[in-house]
mmCIF file of C-alpha atoms in Angstrom:
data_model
loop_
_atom_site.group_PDB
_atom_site.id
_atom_site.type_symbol
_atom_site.label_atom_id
_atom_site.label_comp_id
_atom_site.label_asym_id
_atom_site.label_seq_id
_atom_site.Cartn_x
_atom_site.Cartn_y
_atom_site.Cartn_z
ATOM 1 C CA UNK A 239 97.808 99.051 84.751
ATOM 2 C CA UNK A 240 99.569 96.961 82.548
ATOM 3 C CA UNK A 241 99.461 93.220 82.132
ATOM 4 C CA UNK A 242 103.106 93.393 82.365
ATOM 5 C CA UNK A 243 103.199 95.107 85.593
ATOM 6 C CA UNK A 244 100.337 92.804 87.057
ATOM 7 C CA UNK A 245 101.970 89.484 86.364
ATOM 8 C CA UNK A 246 105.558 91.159 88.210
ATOM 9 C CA UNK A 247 103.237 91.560 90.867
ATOM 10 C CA UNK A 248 104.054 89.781 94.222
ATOM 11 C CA UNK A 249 101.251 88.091 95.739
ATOM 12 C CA UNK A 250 101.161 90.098 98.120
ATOM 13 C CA UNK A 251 100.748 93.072 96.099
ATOM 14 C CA UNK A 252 98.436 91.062 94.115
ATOM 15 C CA UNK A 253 96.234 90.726 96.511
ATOM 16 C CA UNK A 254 95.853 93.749 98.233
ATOM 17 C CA UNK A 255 95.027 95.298 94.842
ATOM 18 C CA UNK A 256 92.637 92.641 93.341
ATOM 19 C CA UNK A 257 91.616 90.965 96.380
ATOM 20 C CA UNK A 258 88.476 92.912 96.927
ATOM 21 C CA UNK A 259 87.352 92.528 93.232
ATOM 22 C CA UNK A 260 84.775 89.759 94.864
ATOM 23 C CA UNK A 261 83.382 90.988 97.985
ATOM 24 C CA UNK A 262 85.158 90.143 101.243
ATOM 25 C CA UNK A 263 86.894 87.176 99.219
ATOM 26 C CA UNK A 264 90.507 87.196 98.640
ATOM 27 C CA UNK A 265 91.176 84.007 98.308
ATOM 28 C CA UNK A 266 90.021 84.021 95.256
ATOM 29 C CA UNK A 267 92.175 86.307 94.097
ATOM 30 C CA UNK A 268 94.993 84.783 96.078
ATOM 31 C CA UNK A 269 93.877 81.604 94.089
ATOM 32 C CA UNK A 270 93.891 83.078 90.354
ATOM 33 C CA UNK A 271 97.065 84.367 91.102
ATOM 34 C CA UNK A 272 99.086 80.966 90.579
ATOM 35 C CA UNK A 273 97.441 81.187 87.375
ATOM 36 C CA UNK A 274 99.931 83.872 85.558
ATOM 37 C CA UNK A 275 101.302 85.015 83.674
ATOM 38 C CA UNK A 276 98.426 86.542 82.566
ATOM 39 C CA UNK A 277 97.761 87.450 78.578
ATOM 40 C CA UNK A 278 95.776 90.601 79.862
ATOM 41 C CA UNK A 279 92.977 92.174 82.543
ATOM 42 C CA UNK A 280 89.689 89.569 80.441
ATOM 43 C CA UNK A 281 92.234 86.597 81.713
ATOM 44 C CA UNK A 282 92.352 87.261 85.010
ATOM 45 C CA UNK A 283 88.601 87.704 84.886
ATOM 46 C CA UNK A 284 88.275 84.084 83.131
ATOM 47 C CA UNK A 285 90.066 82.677 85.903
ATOM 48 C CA UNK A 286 87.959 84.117 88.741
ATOM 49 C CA UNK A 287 85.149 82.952 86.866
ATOM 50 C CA UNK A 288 86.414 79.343 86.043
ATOM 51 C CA UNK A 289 87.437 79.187 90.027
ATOM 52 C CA UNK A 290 83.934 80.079 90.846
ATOM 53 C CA UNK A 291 82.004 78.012 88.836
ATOM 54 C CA UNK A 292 84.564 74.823 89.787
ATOM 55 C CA UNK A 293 83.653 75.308 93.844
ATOM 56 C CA UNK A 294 80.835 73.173 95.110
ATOM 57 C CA UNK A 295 77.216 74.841 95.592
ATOM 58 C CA UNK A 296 77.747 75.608 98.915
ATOM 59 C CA UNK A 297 80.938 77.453 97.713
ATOM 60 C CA UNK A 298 78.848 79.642 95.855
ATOM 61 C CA UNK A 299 76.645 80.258 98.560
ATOM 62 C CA UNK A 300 79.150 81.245 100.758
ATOM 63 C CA UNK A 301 80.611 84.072 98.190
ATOM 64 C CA UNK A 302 76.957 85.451 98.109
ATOM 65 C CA UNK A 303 77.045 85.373 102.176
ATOM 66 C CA UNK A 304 79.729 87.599 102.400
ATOM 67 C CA UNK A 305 77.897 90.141 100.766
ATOM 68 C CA UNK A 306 76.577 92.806 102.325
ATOM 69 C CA UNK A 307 72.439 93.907 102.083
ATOM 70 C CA UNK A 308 71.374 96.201 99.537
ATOM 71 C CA UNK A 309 70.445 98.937 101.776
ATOM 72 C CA UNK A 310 70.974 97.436 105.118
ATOM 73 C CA UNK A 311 72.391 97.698 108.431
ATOM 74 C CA UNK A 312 75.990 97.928 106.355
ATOM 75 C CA UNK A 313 74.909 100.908 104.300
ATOM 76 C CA UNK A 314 73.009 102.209 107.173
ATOM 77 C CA UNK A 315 75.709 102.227 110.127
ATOM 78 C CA UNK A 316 78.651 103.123 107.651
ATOM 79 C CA UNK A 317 80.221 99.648 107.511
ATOM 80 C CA UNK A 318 80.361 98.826 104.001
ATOM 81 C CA UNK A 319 83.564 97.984 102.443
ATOM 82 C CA UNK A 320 84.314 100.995 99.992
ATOM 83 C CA UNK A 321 83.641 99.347 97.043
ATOM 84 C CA UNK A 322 80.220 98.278 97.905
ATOM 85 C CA UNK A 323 79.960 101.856 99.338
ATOM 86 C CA UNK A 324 80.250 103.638 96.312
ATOM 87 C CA UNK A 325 78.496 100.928 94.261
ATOM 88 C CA UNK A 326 75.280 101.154 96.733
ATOM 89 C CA UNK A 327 75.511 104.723 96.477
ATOM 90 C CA UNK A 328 75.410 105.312 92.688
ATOM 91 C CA UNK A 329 72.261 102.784 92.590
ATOM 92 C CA UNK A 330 70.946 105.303 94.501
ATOM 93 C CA UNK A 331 70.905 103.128 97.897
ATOM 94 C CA UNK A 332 71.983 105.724 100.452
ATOM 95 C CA UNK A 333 68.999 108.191 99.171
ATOM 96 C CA UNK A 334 66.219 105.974 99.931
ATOM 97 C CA UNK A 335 63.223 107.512 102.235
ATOM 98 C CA UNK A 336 62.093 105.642 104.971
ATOM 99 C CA UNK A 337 59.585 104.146 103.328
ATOM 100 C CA UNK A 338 61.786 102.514 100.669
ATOM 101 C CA UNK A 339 64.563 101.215 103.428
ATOM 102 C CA UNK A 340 61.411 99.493 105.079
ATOM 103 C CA UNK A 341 60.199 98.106 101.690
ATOM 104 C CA UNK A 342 63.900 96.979 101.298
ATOM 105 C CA UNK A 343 64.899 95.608 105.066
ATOM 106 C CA UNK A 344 61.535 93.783 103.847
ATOM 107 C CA UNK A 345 62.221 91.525 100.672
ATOM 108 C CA UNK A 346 65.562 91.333 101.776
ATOM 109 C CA UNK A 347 64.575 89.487 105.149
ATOM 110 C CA UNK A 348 61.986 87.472 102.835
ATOM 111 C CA UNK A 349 64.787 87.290 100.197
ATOM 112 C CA UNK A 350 67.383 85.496 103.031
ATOM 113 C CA UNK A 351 64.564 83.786 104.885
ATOM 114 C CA UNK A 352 63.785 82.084 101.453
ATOM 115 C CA UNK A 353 66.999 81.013 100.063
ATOM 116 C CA UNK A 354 69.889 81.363 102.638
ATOM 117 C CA UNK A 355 71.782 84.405 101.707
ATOM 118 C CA UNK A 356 71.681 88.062 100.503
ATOM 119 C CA UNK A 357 69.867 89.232 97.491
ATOM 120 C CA UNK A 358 72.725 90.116 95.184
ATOM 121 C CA UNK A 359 72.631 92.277 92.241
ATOM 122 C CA UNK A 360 75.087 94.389 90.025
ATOM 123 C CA UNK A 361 74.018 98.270 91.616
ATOM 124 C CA UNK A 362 76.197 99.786 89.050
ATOM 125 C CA UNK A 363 74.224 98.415 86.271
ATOM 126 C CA UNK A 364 70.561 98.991 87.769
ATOM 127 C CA UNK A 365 68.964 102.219 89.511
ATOM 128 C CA UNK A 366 66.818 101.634 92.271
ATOM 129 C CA UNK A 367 63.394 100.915 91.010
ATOM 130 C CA UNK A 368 64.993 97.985 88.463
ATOM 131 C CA UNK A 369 66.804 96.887 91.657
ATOM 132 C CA UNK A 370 63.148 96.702 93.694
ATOM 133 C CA UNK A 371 61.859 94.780 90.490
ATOM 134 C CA UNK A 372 64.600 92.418 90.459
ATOM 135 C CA UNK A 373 63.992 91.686 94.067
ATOM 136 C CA UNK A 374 60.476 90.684 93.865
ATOM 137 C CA UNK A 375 60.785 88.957 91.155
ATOM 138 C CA UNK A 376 64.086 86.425 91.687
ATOM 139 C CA UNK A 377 62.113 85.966 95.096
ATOM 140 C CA UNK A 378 59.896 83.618 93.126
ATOM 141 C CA UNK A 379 63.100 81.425 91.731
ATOM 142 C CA UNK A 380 64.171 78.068 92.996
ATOM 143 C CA UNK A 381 67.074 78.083 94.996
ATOM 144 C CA UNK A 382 69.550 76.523 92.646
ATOM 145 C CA UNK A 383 68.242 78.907 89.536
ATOM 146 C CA UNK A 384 68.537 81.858 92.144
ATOM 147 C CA UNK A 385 72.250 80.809 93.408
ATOM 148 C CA UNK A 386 73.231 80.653 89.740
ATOM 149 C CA UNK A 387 71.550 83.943 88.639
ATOM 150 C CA UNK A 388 73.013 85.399 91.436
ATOM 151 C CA UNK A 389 76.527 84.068 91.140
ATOM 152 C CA UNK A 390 76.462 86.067 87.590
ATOM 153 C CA UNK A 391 75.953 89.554 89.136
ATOM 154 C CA UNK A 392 78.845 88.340 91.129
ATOM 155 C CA UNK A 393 80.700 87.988 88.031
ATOM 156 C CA UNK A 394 79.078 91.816 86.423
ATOM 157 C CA UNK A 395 79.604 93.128 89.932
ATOM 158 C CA UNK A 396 83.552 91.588 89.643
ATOM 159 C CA UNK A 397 84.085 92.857 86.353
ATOM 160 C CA UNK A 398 83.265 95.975 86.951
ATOM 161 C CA UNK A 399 85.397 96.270 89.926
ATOM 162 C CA UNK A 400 88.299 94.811 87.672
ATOM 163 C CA UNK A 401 88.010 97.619 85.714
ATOM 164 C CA UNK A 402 87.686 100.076 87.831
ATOM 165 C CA UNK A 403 91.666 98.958 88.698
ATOM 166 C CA UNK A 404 92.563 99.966 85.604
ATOM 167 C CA UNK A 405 90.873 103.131 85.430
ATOM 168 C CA UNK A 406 91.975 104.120 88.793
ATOM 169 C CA UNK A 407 95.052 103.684 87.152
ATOM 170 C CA UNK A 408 94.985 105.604 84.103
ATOM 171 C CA UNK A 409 93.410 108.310 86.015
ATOM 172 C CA UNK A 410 96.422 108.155 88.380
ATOM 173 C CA UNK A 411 98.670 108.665 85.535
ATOM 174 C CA UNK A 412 97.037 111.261 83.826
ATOM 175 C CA UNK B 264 78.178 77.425 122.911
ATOM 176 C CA UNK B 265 75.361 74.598 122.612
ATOM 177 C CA UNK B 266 75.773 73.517 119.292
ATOM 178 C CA UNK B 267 71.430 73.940 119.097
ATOM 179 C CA UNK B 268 72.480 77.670 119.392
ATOM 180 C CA UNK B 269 75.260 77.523 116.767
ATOM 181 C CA UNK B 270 72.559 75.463 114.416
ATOM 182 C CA UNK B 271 70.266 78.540 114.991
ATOM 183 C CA UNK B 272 72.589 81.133 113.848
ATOM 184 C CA UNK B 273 71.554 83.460 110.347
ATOM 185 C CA UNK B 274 74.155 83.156 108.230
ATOM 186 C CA UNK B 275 75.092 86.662 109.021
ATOM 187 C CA UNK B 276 75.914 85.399 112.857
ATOM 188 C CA UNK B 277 77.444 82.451 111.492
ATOM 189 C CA UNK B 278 79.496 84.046 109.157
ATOM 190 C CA UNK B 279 80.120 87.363 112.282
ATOM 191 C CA UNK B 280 81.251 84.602 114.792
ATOM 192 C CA UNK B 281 83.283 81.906 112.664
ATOM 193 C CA UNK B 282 84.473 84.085 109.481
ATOM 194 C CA UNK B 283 87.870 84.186 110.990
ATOM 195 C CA UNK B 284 88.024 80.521 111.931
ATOM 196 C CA UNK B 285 90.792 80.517 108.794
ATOM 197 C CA UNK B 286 92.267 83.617 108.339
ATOM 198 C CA UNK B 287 90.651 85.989 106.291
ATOM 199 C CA UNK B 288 88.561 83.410 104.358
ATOM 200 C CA UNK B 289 85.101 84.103 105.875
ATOM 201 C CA UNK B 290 83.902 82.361 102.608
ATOM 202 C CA UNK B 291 84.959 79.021 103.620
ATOM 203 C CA UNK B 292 82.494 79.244 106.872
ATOM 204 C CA UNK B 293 79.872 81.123 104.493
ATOM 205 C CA UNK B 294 80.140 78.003 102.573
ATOM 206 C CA UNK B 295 79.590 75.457 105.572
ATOM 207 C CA UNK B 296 76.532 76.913 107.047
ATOM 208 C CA UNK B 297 75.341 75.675 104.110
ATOM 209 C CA UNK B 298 76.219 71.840 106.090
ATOM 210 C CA UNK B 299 73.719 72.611 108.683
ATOM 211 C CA UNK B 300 72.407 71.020 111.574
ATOM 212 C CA UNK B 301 75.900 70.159 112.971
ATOM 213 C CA UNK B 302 76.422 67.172 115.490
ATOM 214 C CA UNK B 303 78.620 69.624 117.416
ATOM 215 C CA UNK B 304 82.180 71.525 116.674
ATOM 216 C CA UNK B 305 83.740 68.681 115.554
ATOM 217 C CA UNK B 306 81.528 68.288 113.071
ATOM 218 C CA UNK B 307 82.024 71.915 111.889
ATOM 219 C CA UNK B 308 85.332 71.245 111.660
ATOM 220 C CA UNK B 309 85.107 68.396 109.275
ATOM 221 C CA UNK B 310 83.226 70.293 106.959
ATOM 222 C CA UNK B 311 85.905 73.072 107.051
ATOM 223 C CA UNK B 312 88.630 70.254 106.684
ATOM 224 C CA UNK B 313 86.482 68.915 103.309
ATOM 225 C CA UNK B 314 85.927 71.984 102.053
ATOM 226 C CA UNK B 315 89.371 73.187 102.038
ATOM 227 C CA UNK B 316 90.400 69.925 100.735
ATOM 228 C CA UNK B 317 88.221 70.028 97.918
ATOM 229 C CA UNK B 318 89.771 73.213 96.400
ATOM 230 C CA UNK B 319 91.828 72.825 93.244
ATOM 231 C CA UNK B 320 95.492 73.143 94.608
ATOM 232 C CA UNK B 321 95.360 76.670 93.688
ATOM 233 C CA UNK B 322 92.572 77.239 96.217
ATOM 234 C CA UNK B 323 94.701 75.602 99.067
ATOM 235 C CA UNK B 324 97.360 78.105 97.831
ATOM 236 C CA UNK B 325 95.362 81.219 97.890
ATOM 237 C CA UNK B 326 94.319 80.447 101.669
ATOM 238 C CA UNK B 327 97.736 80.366 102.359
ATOM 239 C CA UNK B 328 98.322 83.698 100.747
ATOM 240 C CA UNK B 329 95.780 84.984 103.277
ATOM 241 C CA UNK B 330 97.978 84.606 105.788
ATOM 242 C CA UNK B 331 100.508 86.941 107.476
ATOM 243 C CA UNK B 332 104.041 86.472 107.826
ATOM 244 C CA UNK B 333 105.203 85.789 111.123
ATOM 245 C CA UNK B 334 107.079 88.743 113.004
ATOM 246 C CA UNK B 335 106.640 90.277 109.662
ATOM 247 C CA UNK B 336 105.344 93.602 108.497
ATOM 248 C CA UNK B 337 101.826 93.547 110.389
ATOM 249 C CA UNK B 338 103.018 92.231 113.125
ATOM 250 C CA UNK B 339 105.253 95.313 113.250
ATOM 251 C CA UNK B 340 103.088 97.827 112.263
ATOM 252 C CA UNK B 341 99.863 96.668 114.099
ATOM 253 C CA UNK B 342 97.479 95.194 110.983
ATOM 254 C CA UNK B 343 97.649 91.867 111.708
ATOM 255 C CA UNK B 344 94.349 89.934 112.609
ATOM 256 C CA UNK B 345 93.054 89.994 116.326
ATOM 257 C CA UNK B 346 93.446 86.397 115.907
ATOM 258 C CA UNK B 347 97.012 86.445 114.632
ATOM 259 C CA UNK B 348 97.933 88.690 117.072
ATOM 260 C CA UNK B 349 97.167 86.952 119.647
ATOM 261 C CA UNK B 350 98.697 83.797 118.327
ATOM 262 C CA UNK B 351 101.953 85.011 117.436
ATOM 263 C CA UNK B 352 102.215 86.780 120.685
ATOM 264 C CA UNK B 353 101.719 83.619 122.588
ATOM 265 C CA UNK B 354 105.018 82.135 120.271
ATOM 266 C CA UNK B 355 106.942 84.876 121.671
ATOM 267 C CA UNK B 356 107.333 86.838 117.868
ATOM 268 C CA UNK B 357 106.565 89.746 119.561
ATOM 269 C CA UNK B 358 109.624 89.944 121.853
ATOM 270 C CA UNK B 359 112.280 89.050 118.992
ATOM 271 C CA UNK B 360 115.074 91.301 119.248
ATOM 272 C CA UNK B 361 116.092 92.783 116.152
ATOM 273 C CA UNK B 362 118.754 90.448 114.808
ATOM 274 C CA UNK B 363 115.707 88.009 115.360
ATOM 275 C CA UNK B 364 113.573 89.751 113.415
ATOM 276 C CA UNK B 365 116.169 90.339 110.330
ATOM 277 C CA UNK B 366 116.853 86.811 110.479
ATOM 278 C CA UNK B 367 112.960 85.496 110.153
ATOM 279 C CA UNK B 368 112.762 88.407 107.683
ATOM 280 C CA UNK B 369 115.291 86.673 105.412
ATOM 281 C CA UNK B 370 113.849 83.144 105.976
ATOM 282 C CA UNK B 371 110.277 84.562 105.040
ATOM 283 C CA UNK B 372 111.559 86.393 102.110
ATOM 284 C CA UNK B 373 112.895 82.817 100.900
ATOM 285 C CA UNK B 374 110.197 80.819 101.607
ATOM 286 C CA UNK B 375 108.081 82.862 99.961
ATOM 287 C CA UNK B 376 110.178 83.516 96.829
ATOM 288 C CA UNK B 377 110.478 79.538 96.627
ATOM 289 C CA UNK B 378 106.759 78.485 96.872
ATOM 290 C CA UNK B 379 104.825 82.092 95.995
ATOM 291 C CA UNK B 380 103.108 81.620 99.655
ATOM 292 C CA UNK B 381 104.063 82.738 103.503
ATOM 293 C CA UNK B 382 105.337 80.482 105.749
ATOM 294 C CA UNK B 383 102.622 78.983 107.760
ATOM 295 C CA UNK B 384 102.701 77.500 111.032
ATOM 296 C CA UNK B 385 100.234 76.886 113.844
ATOM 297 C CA UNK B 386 101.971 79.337 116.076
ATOM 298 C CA UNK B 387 100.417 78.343 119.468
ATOM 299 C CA UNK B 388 101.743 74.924 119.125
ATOM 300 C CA UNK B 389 105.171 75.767 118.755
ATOM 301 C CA UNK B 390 108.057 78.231 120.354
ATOM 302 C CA UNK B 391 110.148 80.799 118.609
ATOM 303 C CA UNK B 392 113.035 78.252 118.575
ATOM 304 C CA UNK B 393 111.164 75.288 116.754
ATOM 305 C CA UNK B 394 109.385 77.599 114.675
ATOM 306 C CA UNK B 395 112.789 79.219 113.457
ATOM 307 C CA UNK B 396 113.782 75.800 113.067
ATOM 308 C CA UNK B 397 110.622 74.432 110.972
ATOM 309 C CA UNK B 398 111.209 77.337 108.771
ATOM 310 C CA UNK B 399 114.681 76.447 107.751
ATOM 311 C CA UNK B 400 113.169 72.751 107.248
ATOM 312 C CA UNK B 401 110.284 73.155 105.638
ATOM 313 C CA UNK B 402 112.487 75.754 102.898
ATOM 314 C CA UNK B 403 113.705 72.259 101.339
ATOM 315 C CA UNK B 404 110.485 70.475 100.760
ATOM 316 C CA UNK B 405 109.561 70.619 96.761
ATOM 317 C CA UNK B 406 105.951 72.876 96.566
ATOM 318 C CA UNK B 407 103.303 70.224 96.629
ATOM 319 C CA UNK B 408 104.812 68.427 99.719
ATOM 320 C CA UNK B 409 104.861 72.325 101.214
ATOM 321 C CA UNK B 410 101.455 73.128 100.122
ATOM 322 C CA UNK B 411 100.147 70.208 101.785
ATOM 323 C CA UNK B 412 102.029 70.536 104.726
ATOM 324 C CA UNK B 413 101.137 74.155 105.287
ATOM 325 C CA UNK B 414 97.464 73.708 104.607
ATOM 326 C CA UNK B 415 98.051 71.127 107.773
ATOM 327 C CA UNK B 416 99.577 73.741 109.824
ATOM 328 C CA UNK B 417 95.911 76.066 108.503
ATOM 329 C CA UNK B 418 93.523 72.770 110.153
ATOM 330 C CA UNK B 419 95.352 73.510 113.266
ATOM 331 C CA UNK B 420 95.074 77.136 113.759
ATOM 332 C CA UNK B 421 91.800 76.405 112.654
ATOM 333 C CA UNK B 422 90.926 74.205 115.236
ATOM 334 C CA UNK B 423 92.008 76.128 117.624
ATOM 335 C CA UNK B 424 90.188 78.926 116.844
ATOM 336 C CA UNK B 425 87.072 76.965 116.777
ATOM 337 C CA UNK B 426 87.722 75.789 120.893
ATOM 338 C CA UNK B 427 88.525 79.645 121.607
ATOM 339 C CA UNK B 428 85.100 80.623 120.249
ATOM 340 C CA UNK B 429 83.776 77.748 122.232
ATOM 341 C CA UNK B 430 85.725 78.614 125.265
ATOM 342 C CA UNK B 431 84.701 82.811 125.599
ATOM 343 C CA UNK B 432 81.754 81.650 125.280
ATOM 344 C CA UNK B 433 81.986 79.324 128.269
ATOM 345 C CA UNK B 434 84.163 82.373 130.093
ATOM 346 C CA UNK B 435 81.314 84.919 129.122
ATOM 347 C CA UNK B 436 78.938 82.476 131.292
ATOM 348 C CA UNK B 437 80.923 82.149 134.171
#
C-alpha cells in the first residue's frame, strides 16, 4: 500500500486496516493516526512505538493483558483473533501433543500468577521449543525487566503485522 | 457485585467483564487492574477517569475514534457493540425515519470531517431531539474545546456502563 494512499485514509478506514496491528488495541492506532501525514510504513511504526513507551506502566500492562495465551483456551476453543491465529499456528502452537499444551497451560499459569499478565512473545520469529525456553527463562525476571522485555515482542510482533499490510497488498495486486 | 469479588478477578475476568466499560478500549481496564484493591466502583472509575486523562491528546482522540456513529452505518447494518446498541436504542436512533437518518448522516459526515473523530454523546442521557441539537452545537466548537468535551460525554457512557455491570449482577441474584 502506498504511503500516499495510507495518509488519504479516513480514520475510519485507518483503523479497521491497522487497528489490529497491536492485539485487541485500536486505540492505538486510532491514536497514531492524528500523527500524519506519514513519510512512509517505518513512521507509522515509530509512532506506535513512541505512544507505547509514553503510557504509564500500567498502560503497558494492560496492552500485554489483551493478549491472548500462547496455546490456551483461545487457540484451543477457536477464539483467537486471526492474526494471532495464524501467528500461533506457524510457531507451531496448534500442533502441540497433550503433553506440551499441559507443559504450556503450566508456565503460562506460573507465568500470569507471577507477574500479572500473559507471557508474550513474537511466534513468528521463534518455533516452539525457543518459545518453551523463553518461557522458563523470562519467568525468572523482575516484573519491570519482564514488562519491558515483553513490551518489545509487542513491538516485533507489531511490526510484523505492519508488514504483513503491505504484503497483503502487493499480493492483492499482483 | 461485592467489590471483594471484583478485587479477586484474574485479569482475564477483569478484562472479560469491564473491557467494554469504554468502547472498544479493553486496554484502558487492562491497564487499571493494575490499580488494585479498589474501595468500590467509584473508585474504578477514577482510575479510568485518570487514565484516560493522562493520554497525550492524541490518545483521548483515538478513544474517540473507537466509537460508532450514531444511527450510522452499524447501527444500520447490525455491527455495532451490544453496548451501543442498546444505548442508542434507548435514544430512540433506531426508530429515525429516513429523512432522520439522512439528516444525522450529513451532520456526522461534518463533524467528523471538522475534528477527524465521530460525534460522541452519552446517548442514554439524552433524546433524539437534544442529541440532533448538541450535534449542530457542538459542530462550532474549535477541536480542543471538542476533544475535551467529547471525552466528557466517553466518562459518562462509561459510568454508566460500570452501574449496568453492577446492576445484572444484582438482577442475576434476584
Amino acid at each position: 500500500m502506498d504511503i500516499n494512499v495510507v495518509n488519504s485514509l479516513t480514520y475510519e478506514d485507518f483503523v479497521q486496516i491497522f487497528g489490529s496491528v497491536v492485539e485487541k488495541c485500536p486505540l492505538i492506532s486510532a491514536a497514531v493516526w492524528s500523527r500524519r501525514p506519514f513519510r512512509d510504513l517505518a513512521d507509522i511504526e515509530t509512532h506506535i512505538t513512541e505512544f507505547i513507551h509514553n503510557l504509564p506502566d500500567s498502560g503497558k500492562e494492560g496492552i500485554l493483558r489483551c493478549h491472548p495465551d500462547l496455546a490456551g483456551r483461545d487457540l484451543q476453543s477457536g477464539t483467537l483473533t486471526r492474526e494471532s491465529q495464524e501467528e500461533q499456528s506457524q510457531a507451531g502452537m496448534d500442533t502441540l501433543d497433550s503433553t506440551e499444551i499441559l507443559h504450556m497451560y503450566r508456565l503460562n499459569a506460573q507465568y500470569k500468577e507471577r507477574f500479572g499478565f500473559p507471557f508474550v512473545i513474537c511466534a513468528r520469529l521463534n518455533k516452539k521449543a525457543e518459545i518453551l525456553h523463553q518461557l522458563s527463562e523470562r519467568l525468572t525476571n523482575d516484573r519491570a525487566a519482564e514488562r519491558e522485555r515483553a513490551i518489545e515482542e509487542v513491538k516485533k510482533i507489531c511490526s510484523l503485522r505492519l508488514r504483513n499490510i503491505v504484503r497483503c497488498d502487493i499480493q492483492t495486486k499482483l
